[in-house]
Each structure stands twice: as C-alpha cells, then as structure tokens.
Amino acid sequence: MKDITNSEHISDEYKKTLILLKEKEITFKGASKAFSTFLVMWFLSKKDMHGYLLMKKIDEFFTPQIELGLMKSTKANKIYPLLKNMQEKGLIESYEGIHKKKEVKIYRLTEDGKNIYNLTKKEFSYNKKRKIWIELINDLNLQSKE
C-alpha cells in the first residue's frame, strides 16, 4: 500500500482516516462494498438495528433503483457476511435482543466504528471540493453547501 502520510494534496483528517483504516486492516474490495459499509455505519449511527431492519433501510435508500429493476433488493446472503466482516474488524458489535417475539442480533457501532464513521463524514466534506466530485455534483444538479 502506498505511503500517504507525505501526500500534500490530502487533508490531515483524510490522512487520519486512511491511517486508522490501515491500522485496523480494514480494506474495501470495490466501491460497492465500501458504500454498503458506509450505509450500515450511517444507519447504526442513528440507532441500533437488527440485520433485517438494516436490509430494509438499504432497500429504502435504493427504492427507485429497485422499483425500476436497476438493482435487486438486499438479500441476507449479502448483508450478514458484511456485518460479520464489520464485526471482525471492530467497527460494530452485537447483542441479543427481541424483535416480534424472536431473538435477534442487534448491531451497534463500536467506539472505533463511530470514530471511523465521523472521519469518513469529514472525508466526504473534503472530497466534495475535488474537481471530479464537483463535476459529479454539477452533472447531478446537486448543490454544494460551500
């Protein structure tokens, strides 16, 4: 992996995020897994959830794409391996809970998970200032708040 600690074109917060991910041996094999991991962290930053609810929240996020047949709805064989990996990497932890009279695993962010989530949010703030992101935001007719 390239040493990013001497890169002048990235912010200190971004470097901190990347170093923390490297130290925790958290790698993402492709943008889809990285975005799915971020979505799970985002949902869990709001409240603890069981796996099925996380699947439903991801589907809610992508409702238009699912309804148009551009994406398939989230399946257990995709979400639970992701949750297991996030748990092994120390981003989330689980505890036993009850949902509709059934025992379920409830997931929550760990302190490391909260830190990485918060650093990732700052990273998005940095990235939206980059030329390629500005082009994307403009093409999507989104407005940057800065």
Short mmCIF file of C-alpha atoms in Angstrom, two decimals:
data_model
loop_
_atom_site.label_atom_id
_atom_site.label_comp_id
_atom_site.label_asym_id
_atom_site.label_seq_id
_atom_site.Cartn_x
_atom_site.Cartn_y
_atom_site.Cartn_z
CA MET A 1 0.00 0.00 0.00
CA LYS A 2 1.27 3.49 -0.88
CA ASP A 3 2.50 5.67 1.99
CA ILE A 4 0.04 8.57 2.15
CA THR A 5 1.49 10.33 5.16
CA ASN A 6 3.64 12.60 2.97
CA SER A 7 0.91 13.45 0.44
CA GLU A 8 0.32 17.17 0.46
CA HIS A 9 -2.85 17.12 -1.63
CA ILE A 10 -4.98 15.47 1.04
CA SER A 11 -6.15 16.88 4.34
CA ASP A 12 -4.85 15.78 7.74
CA GLU A 13 -8.33 14.41 8.59
CA TYR A 14 -8.32 12.32 5.42
CA LYS A 15 -4.83 11.01 6.24
CA LYS A 16 -6.03 10.19 9.77
CA THR A 17 -8.96 8.21 8.33
CA LEU A 18 -6.75 6.27 5.92
CA ILE A 19 -4.14 5.50 8.59
CA LEU A 20 -6.83 4.28 11.00
CA LEU A 21 -8.34 2.05 8.30
CA LYS A 22 -4.88 0.66 7.51
CA GLU A 23 -4.06 0.04 11.19
CA LYS A 24 -7.36 -1.81 11.70
CA GLU A 25 -6.69 -3.74 8.45
CA ILE A 26 -9.98 -2.55 7.01
CA THR A 27 -9.96 -2.76 3.25
CA PHE A 28 -12.80 -2.50 0.79
CA LYS A 29 -12.78 -4.63 -2.32
CA GLY A 30 -14.62 -2.28 -4.61
CA ALA A 31 -16.78 0.77 -4.32
CA SER A 32 -19.97 -1.21 -3.75
CA LYS A 33 -18.70 -2.84 -0.55
CA ALA A 34 -17.25 0.45 0.67
CA PHE A 35 -20.54 2.24 0.09
CA SER A 36 -22.54 -0.58 1.72
CA THR A 37 -20.24 -0.41 4.75
CA PHE A 38 -20.72 3.35 4.93
CA LEU A 39 -24.52 2.98 4.69
CA VAL A 40 -24.55 0.44 7.54
CA MET A 41 -22.41 2.78 9.66
CA TRP A 42 -24.71 5.69 8.80
CA PHE A 43 -27.84 3.75 9.80
CA LEU A 44 -26.22 2.48 13.00
CA SER A 45 -25.06 5.99 13.88
CA LYS A 46 -28.74 6.85 14.23
CA LYS A 47 -29.84 3.80 16.26
CA ASP A 48 -29.03 0.16 16.96
CA MET A 49 -30.65 -2.19 14.44
CA HIS A 50 -31.02 -5.89 13.66
CA GLY A 51 -29.90 -7.29 10.32
CA TYR A 52 -33.35 -7.48 8.75
CA LEU A 53 -34.03 -3.83 9.56
CA LEU A 54 -30.68 -2.88 8.04
CA MET A 55 -31.67 -4.76 4.87
CA LYS A 56 -34.96 -2.85 4.76
CA LYS A 57 -33.21 0.50 5.32
CA ILE A 58 -30.75 -0.19 2.48
CA ASP A 59 -33.67 -1.11 0.23
CA GLU A 60 -35.46 2.09 1.27
CA PHE A 61 -32.36 4.08 0.28
CA PHE A 62 -32.38 2.45 -3.17
CA THR A 63 -36.17 2.21 -3.67
CA PRO A 64 -36.29 3.97 -7.07
CA GLN A 65 -33.48 1.81 -8.47
CA ILE A 66 -35.08 -1.37 -7.11
CA GLU A 67 -38.52 -0.43 -8.45
CA LEU A 68 -37.05 0.24 -11.91
CA GLY A 69 -35.27 -3.11 -11.89
CA LEU A 70 -31.83 -1.50 -11.92
CA MET A 71 -30.92 -3.15 -8.62
CA LYS A 72 -32.08 -6.14 -6.67
CA SER A 73 -33.31 -5.84 -3.13
CA THR A 74 -30.82 -6.60 -0.37
CA LYS A 75 -30.50 -10.28 0.47
CA ALA A 76 -29.43 -11.95 3.71
CA ASN A 77 -26.53 -13.68 1.93
CA LYS A 78 -25.07 -10.23 1.20
CA ILE A 79 -25.78 -8.28 4.40
CA TYR A 80 -24.81 -10.85 7.02
CA PRO A 81 -21.31 -11.51 5.63
CA LEU A 82 -20.82 -7.72 5.52
CA LEU A 83 -21.97 -7.41 9.15
CA LYS A 84 -19.70 -10.29 10.17
CA ASN A 85 -16.73 -8.63 8.48
CA MET A 86 -17.51 -5.28 10.10
CA GLN A 87 -17.75 -7.04 13.47
CA GLU A 88 -14.42 -8.85 12.94
CA LYS A 89 -12.80 -5.51 12.08
CA GLY A 90 -14.15 -3.92 15.24
CA LEU A 91 -16.49 -1.43 13.54
CA ILE A 92 -19.66 -2.89 15.04
CA GLU A 93 -20.68 -5.21 17.85
CA SER A 94 -23.85 -7.13 18.52
CA TYR A 95 -26.02 -8.03 21.45
CA GLU A 96 -29.10 -10.20 21.85
CA GLY A 97 -32.48 -8.58 21.50
CA ILE A 98 -36.10 -9.38 20.73
CA HIS A 99 -37.98 -8.43 17.58
CA LYS A 100 -41.54 -9.66 17.03
CA LYS A 101 -41.11 -12.22 19.83
CA LYS A 102 -37.97 -13.66 18.22
CA GLU A 103 -34.40 -13.49 19.46
CA VAL A 104 -32.27 -11.43 17.09
CA LYS A 105 -28.80 -9.93 16.99
CA ILE A 106 -28.89 -6.18 17.39
CA TYR A 107 -25.93 -4.31 15.91
CA ARG A 108 -24.36 -1.06 17.09
CA LEU A 109 -21.26 0.93 16.26
CA THR A 110 -18.22 0.43 18.47
CA GLU A 111 -16.13 3.43 19.53
CA ASP A 112 -13.74 2.66 16.65
CA GLY A 113 -16.73 2.40 14.32
CA LYS A 114 -18.02 5.79 15.50
CA ASN A 115 -14.58 7.32 15.01
CA ILE A 116 -14.21 5.90 11.51
CA TYR A 117 -17.75 6.95 10.60
CA ASN A 118 -17.12 10.52 11.80
CA LEU A 119 -13.80 10.70 9.97
CA THR A 120 -15.47 9.36 6.82
CA LYS A 121 -18.08 12.11 7.02
CA LYS A 122 -15.25 14.66 7.16
CA GLU A 123 -13.62 12.88 4.23
CA PHE A 124 -16.79 13.44 2.18
CA SER A 125 -16.57 17.15 3.02
CA TYR A 126 -13.02 17.17 1.70
CA ASN A 127 -13.85 15.12 -1.39
CA LYS A 128 -16.72 17.35 -2.47
CA LYS A 129 -14.11 20.08 -3.09
CA ARG A 130 -12.17 17.90 -5.54
CA LYS A 131 -12.60 18.60 -9.26
CA ILE A 132 -14.06 15.17 -10.08
CA TRP A 133 -16.63 15.44 -7.27
CA ILE A 134 -17.57 18.99 -8.28
CA GLU A 135 -18.15 17.69 -11.81
CA LEU A 136 -20.35 14.87 -10.47
CA ILE A 137 -22.32 17.22 -8.22
CA ASN A 138 -22.84 19.63 -11.13
CA ASP A 139 -23.87 16.83 -13.51
CA LEU A 140 -26.38 15.56 -10.96
CA ASN A 141 -27.69 19.10 -10.42
CA LEU A 142 -26.79 18.90 -6.74
CA GLN A 143 -25.59 21.98 -4.97
CA SER A 144 -22.61 22.04 -2.68
CA LYS A 145 -23.24 23.95 0.55
CA GLU A 146 -19.86 25.67 0.26
#
